Short mmCIF file of N, CA and C and ligand atoms in Angstrom, two decimals:
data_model
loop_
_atom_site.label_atom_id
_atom_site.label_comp_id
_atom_site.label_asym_id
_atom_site.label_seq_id
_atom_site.Cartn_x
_atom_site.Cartn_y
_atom_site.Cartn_z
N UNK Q 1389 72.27 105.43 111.89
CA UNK Q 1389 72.97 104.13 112.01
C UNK Q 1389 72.20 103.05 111.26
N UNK Q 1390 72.78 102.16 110.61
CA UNK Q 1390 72.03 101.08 109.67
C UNK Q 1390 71.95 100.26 110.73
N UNK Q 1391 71.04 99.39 110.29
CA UNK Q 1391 70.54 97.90 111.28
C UNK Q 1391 71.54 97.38 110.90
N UNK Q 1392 71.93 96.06 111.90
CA UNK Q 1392 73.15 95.41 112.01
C UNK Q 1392 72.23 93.71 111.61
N UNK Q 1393 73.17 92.69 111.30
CA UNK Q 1393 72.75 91.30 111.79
C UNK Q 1393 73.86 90.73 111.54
N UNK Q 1394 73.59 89.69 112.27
CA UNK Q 1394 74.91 88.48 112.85
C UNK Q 1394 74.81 87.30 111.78
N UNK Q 1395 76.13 87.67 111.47
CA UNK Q 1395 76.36 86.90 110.52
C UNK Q 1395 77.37 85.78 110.63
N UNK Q 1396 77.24 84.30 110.35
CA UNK Q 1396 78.52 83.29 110.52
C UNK Q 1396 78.42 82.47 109.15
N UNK Q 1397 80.34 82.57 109.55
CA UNK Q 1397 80.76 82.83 107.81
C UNK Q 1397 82.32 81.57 107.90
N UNK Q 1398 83.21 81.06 107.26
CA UNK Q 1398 84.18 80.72 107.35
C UNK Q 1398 84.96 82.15 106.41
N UNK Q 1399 86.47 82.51 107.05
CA UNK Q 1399 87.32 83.44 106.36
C UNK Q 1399 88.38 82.53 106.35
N UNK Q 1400 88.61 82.63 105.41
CA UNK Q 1400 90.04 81.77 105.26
C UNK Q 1400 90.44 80.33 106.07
N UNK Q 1401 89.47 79.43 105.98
CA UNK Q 1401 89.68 78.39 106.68
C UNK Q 1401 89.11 78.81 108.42
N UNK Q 1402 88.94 79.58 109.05
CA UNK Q 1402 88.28 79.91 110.13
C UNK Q 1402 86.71 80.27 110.14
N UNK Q 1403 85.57 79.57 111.09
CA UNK Q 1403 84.67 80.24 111.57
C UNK Q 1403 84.56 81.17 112.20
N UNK Q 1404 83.99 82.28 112.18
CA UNK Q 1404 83.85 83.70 112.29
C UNK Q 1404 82.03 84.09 112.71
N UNK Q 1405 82.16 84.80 113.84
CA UNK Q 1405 80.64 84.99 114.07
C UNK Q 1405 80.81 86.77 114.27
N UNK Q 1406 80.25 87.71 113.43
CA UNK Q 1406 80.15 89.11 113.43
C UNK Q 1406 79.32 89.55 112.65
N UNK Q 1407 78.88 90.73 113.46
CA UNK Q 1407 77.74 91.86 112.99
C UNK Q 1407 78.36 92.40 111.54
N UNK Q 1408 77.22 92.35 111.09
CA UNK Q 1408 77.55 93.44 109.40
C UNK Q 1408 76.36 94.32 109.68
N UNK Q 1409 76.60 95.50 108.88
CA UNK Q 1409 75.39 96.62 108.67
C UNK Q 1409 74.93 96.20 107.45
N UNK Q 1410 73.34 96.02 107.32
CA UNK Q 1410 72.40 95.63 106.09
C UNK Q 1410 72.73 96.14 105.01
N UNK Q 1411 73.42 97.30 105.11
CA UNK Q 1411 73.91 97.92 103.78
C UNK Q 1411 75.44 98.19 103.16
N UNK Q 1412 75.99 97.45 104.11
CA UNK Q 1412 77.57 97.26 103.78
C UNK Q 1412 78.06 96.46 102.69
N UNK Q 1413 78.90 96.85 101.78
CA UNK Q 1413 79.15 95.47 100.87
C UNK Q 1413 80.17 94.86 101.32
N UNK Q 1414 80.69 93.71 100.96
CA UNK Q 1414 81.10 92.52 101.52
C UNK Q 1414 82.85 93.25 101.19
N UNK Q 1415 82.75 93.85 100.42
CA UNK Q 1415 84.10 94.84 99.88
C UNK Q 1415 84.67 95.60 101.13
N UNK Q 1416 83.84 96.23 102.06
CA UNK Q 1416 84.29 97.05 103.05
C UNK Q 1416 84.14 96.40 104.31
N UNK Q 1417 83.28 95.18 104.35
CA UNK Q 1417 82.85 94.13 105.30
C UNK Q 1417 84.58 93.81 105.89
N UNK Q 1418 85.44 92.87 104.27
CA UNK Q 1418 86.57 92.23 104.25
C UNK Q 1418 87.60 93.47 104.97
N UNK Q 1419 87.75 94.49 104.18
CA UNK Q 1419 88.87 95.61 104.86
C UNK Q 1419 88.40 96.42 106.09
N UNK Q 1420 87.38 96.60 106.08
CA UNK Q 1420 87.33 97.55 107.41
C UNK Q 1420 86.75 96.80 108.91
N UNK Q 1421 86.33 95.71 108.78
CA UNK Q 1421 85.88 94.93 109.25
C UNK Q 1421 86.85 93.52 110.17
N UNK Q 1422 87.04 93.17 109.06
CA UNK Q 1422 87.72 91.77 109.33
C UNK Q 1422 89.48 92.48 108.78
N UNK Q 1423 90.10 93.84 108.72
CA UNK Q 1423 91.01 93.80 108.80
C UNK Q 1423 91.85 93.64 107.74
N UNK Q 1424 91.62 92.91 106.78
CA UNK Q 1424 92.16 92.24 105.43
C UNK Q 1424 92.31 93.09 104.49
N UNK Q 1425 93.01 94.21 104.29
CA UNK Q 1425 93.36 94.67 103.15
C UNK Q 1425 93.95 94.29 101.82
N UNK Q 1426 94.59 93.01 101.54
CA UNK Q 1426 94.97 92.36 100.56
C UNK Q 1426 94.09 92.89 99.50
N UNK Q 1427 92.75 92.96 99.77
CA UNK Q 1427 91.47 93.21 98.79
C UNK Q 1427 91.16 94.32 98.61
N UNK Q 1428 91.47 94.61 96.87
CA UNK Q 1428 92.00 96.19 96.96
C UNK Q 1428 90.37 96.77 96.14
N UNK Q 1429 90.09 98.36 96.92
CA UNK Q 1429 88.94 98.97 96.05
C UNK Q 1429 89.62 99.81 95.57
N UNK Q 1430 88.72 99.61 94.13
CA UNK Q 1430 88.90 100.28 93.20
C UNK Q 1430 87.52 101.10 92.53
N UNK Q 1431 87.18 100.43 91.01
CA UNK Q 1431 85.74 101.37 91.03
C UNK Q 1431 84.73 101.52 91.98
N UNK Q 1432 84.91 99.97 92.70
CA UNK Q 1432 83.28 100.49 93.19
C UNK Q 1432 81.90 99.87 92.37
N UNK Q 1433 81.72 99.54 91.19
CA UNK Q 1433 81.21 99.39 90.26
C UNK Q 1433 81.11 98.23 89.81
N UNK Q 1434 81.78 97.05 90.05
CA UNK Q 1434 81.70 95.93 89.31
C UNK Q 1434 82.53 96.15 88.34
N UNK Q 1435 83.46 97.11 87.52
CA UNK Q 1435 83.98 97.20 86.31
C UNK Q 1435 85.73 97.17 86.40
N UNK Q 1436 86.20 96.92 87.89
CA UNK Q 1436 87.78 96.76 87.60
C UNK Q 1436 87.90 95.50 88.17
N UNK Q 1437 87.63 94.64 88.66
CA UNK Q 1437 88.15 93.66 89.51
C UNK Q 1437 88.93 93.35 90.82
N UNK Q 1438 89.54 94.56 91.03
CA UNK Q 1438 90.47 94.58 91.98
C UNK Q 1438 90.19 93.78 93.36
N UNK Q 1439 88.84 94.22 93.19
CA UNK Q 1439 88.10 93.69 94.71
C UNK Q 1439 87.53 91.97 94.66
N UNK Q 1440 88.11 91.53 93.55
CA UNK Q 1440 87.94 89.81 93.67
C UNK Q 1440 88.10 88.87 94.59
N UNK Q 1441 87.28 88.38 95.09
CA UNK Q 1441 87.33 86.87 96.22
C UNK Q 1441 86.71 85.73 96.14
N UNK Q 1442 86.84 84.71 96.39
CA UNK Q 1442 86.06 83.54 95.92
C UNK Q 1442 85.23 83.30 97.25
N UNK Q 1443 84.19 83.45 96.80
CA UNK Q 1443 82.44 83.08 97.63
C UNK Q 1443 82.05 82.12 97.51
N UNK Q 1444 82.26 80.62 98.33
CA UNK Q 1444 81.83 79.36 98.48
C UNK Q 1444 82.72 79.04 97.04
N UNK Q 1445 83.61 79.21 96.81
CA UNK Q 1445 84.94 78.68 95.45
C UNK Q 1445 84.68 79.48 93.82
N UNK Q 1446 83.60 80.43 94.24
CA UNK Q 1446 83.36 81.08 92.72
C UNK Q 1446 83.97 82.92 93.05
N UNK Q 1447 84.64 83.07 92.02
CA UNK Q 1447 85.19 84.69 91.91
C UNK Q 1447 84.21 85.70 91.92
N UNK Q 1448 84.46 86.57 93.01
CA UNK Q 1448 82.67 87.32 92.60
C UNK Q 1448 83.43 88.94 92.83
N UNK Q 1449 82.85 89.73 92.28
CA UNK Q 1449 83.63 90.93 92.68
C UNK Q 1449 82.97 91.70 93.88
N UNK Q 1450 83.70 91.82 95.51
CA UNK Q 1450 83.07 91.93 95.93
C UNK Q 1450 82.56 93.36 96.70
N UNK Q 1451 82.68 94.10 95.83
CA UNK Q 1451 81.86 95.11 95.53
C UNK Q 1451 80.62 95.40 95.50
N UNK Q 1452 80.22 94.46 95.14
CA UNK Q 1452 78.76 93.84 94.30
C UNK Q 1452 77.63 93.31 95.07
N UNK Q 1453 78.89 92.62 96.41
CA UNK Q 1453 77.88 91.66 97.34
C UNK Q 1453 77.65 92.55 98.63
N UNK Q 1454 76.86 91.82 99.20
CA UNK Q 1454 76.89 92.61 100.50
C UNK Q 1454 77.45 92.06 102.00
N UNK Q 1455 77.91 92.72 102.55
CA UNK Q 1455 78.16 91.53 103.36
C UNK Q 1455 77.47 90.67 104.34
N UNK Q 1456 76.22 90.66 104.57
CA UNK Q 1456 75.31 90.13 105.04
C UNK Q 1456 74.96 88.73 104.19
N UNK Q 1457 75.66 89.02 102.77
CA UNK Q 1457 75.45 87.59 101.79
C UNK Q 1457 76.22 86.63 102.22
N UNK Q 1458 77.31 87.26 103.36
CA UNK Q 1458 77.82 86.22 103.47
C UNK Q 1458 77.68 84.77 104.53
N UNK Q 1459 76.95 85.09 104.94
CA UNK Q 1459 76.20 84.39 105.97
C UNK Q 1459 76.28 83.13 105.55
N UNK Q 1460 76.31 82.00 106.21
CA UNK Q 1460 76.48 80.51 106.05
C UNK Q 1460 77.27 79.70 104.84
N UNK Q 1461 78.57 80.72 103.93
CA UNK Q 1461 79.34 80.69 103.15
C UNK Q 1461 80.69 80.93 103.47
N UNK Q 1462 81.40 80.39 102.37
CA UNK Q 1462 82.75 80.27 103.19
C UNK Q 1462 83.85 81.30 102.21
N UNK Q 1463 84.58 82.16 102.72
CA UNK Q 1463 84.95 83.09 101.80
C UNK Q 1463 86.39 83.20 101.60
N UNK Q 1464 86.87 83.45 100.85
CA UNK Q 1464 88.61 83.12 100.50
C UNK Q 1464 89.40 84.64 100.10
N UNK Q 1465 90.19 85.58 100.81
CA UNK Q 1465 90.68 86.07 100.40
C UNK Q 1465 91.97 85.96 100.39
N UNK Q 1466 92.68 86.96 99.41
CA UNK Q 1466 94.22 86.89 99.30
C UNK Q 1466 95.13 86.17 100.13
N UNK Q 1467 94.80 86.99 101.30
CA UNK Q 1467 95.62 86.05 102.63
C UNK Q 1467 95.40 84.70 103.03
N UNK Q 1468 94.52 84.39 102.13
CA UNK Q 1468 94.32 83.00 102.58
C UNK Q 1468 94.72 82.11 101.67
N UNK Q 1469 95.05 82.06 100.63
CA UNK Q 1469 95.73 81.55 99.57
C UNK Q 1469 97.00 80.94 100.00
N UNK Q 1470 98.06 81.70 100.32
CA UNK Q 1470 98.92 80.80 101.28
C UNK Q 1470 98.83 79.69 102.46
N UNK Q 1471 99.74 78.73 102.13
CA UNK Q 1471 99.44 77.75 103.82
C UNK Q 1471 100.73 77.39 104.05
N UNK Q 1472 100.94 77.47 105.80
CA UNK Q 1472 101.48 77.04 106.57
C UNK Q 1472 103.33 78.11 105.57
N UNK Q 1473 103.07 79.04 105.59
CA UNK Q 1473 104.19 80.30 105.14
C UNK Q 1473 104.31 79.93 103.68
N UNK Q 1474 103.87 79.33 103.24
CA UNK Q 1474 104.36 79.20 101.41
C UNK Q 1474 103.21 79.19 100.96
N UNK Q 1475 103.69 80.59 99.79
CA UNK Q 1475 102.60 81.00 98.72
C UNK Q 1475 101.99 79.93 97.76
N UNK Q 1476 100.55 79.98 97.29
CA UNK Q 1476 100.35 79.57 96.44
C UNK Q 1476 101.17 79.65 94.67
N UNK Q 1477 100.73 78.45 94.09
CA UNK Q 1477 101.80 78.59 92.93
C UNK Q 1477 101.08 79.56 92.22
N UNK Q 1478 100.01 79.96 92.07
CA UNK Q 1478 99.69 81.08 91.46
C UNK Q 1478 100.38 82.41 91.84
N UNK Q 1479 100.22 82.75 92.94
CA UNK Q 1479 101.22 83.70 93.45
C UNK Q 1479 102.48 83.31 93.22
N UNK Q 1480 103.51 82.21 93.42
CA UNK Q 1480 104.73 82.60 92.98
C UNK Q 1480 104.82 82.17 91.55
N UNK Q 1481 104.46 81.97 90.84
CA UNK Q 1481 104.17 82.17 89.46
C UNK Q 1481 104.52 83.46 88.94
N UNK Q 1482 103.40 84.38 89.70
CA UNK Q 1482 103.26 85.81 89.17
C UNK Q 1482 104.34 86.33 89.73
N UNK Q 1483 105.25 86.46 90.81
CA UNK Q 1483 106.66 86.72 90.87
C UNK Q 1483 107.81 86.31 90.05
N UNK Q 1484 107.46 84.64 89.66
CA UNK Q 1484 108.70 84.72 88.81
C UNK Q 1484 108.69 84.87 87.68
N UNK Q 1485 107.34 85.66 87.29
CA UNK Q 1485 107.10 85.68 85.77
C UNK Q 1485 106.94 87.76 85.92
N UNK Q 1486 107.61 87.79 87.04
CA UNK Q 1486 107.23 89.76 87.50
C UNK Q 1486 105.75 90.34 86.39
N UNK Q 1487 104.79 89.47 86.74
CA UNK Q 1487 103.45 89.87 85.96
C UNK Q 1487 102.71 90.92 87.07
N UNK Q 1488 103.32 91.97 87.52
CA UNK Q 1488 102.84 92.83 88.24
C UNK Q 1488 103.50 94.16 88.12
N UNK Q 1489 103.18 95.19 87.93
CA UNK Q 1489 104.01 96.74 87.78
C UNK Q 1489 103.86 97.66 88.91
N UNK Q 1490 102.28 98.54 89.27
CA UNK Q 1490 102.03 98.69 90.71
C UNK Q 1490 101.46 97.83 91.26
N UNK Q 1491 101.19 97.05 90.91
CA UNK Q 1491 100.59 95.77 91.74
C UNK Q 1491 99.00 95.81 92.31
N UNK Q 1492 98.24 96.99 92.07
CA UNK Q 1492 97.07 96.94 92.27
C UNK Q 1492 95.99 96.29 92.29
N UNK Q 1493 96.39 95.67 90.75
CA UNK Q 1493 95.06 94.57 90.14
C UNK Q 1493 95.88 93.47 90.86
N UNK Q 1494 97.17 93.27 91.40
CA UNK Q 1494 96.98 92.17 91.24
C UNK Q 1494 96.71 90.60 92.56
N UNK Q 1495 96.10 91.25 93.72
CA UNK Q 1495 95.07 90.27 94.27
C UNK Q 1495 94.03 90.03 93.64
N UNK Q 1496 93.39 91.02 92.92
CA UNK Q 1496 92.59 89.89 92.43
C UNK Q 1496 92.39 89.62 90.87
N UNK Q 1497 93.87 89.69 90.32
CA UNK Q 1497 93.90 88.77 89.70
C UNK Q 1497 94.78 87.43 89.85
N UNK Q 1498 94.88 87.66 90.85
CA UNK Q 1498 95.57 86.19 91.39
C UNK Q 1498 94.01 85.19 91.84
N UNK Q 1499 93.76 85.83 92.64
CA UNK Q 1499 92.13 84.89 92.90
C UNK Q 1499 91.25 84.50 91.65
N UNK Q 1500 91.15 85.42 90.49
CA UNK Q 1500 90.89 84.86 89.47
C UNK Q 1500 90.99 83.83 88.98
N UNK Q 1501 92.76 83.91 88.74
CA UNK Q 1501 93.18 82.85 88.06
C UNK Q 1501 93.27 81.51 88.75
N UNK Q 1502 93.08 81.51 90.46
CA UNK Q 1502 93.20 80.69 91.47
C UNK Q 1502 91.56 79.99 90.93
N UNK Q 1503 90.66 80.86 90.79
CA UNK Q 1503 89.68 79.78 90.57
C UNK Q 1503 89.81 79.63 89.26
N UNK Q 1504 89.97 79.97 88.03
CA UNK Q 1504 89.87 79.64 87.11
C UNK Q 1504 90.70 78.39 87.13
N UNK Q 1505 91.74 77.83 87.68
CA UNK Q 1505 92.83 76.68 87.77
C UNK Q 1505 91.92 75.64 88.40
N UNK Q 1506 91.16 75.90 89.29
CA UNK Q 1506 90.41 75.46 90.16
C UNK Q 1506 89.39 74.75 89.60
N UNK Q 1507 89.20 75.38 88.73
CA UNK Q 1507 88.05 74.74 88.08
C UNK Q 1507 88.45 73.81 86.40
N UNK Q 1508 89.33 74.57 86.34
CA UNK Q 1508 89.81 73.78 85.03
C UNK Q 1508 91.84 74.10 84.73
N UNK Q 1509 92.08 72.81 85.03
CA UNK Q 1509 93.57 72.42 85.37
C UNK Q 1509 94.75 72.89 83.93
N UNK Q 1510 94.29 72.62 83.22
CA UNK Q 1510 95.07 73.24 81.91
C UNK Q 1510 94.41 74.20 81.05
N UNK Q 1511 94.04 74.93 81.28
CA UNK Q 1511 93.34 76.38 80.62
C UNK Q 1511 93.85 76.76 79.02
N UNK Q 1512 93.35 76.86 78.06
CA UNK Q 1512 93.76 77.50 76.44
C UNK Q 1512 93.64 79.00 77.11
N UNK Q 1513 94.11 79.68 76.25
CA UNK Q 1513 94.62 81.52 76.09
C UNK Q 1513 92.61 81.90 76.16
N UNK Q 1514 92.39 81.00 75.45
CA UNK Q 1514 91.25 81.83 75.20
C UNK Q 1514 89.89 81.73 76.43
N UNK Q 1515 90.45 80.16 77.54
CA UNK Q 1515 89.79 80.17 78.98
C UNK Q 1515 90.60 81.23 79.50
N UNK Q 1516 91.63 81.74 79.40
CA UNK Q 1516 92.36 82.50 80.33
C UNK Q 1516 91.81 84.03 80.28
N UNK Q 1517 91.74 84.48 78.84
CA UNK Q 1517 91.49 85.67 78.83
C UNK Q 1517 89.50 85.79 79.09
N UNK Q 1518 88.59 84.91 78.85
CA UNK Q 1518 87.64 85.11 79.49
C UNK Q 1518 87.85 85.00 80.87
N UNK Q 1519 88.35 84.34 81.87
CA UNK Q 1519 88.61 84.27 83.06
C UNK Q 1519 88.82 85.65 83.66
N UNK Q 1520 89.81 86.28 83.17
CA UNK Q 1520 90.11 87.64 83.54
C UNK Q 1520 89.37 88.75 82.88
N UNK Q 1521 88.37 88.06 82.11
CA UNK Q 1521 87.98 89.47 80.94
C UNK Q 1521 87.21 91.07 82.36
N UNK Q 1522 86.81 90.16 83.64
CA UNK Q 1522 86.55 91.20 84.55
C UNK Q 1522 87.65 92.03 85.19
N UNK Q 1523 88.84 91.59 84.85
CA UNK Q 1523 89.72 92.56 85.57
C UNK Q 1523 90.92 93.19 84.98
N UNK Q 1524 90.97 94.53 85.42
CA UNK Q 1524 91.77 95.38 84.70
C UNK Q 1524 92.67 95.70 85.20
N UNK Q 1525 94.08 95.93 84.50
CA UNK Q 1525 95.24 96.25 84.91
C UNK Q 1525 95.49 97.53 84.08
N UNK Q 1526 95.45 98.64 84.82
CA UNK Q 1526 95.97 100.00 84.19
C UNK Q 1526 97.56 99.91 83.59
N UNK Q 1527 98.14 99.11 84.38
CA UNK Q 1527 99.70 98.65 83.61
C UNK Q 1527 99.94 97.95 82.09
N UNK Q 1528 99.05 97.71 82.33
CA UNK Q 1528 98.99 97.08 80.73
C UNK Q 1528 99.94 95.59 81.17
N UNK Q 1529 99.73 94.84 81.92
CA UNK Q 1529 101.15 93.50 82.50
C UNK Q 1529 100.61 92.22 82.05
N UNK Q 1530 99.23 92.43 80.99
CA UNK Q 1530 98.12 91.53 80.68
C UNK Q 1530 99.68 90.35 80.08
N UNK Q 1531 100.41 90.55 79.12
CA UNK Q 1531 101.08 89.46 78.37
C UNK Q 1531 101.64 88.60 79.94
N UNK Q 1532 102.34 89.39 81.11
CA UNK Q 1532 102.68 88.64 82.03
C UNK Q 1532 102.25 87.93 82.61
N UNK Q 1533 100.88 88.53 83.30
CA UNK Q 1533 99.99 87.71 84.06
C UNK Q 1533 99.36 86.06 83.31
N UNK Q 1534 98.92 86.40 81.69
CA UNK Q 1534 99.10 85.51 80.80
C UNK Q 1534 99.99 84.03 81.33
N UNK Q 1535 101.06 84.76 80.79
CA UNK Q 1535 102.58 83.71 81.42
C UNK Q 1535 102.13 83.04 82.69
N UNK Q 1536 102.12 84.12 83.74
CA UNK Q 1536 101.86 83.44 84.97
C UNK Q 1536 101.28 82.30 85.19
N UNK Q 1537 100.72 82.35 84.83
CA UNK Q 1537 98.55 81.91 84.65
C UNK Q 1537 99.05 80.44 83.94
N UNK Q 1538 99.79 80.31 83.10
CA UNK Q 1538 100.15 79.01 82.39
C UNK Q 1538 100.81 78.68 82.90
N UNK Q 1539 101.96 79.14 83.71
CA UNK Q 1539 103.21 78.62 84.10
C UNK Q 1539 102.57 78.08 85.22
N UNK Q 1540 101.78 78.20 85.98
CA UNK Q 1540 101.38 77.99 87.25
C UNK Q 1540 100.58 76.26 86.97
N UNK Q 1541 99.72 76.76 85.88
CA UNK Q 1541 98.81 75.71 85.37
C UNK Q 1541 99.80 74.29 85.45
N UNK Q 1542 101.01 74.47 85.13
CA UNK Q 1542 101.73 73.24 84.44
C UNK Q 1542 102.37 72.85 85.68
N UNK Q 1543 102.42 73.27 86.48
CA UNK Q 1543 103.32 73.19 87.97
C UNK Q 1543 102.70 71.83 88.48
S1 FES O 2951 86.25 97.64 93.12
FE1 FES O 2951 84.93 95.98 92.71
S2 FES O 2951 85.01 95.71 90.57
FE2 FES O 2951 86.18 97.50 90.93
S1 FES O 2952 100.05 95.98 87.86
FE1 FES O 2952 99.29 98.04 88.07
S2 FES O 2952 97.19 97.84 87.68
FE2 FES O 2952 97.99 95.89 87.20
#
């Protein structure tokens, strides 16, 4: 059994006080833990994105982290993007622009582009595609999500 420690964190606009194991990443922390599957694994590796969330407002893949990092930080996943029943315009963006095929990549490339907007309000092609250059879509839906990603910007 790994050592445990108590960790307090905000999830989605809520304070949260729970045990993590020292060697858990913050990837299996979010789904097996706190429930939240929105946040999809994929490599494992740092090299698809799928597992994207914003850690105190920055995109981190969280694969990578552990969840013990998360301690006195405030963490944003998929499900939390919506408020009070209506999606973020990034999310309905990417519906009405159908920039999704199996839909795998695409929580987190919605959180991507959620901070990339976040941080900079009218984005060029060429902030957009570094923004996403961490995440991969086996669909190839890159021209859609594109769309999305602008259409949302201008909203
Ligand atoms: S599952 Fe984290 S980057 Fe692929
Ligand atoms: S929509 Fe299938 S991986 Fe992107």
């Amino acid at each position: 059994m790994s050592e445990k420690l108590t960790i307090n964190f905000s999830i989605n606009g809520s304070r949260e006080t729970k045990e993590a194991a020292v060697d858990q990443t913050l990837l299996k922390f979010i789904r097996e833990e706190l429930m939240l599957t929105g946040t999809k694994e994929g490599c494992e590796i740092g090299e698809c994105g799928a597992c994207t969330v914003l850690l105190d407002g920055k995109p981190v893949n969280s694969c990578l982290v552990l969840a013990v990092e998360l301690d006195g930080k405030e963490l944003i996943t998929i499900e939390g993007l919506s408020k009070n029943g209506e999606l973020d315009r990034v999310q309905e963006a990417f519906i009405e622009h159908a920039a999704f095929q199996c839909g795998y990549c695409t929580p987190g490339m919605i959180m991507a582009a959620r901070a990339l907007l976040d941080r900079n309000a009218d984005p060029s092609d060429e902030d957009i595609n570094e923004a996403l250059s961490g995440n991969l879509c086996r669909c190839g839906a890159y021209q859609e999500i594109r769309e999305a990603i602008k259409a949302s910007a201008k909203k």
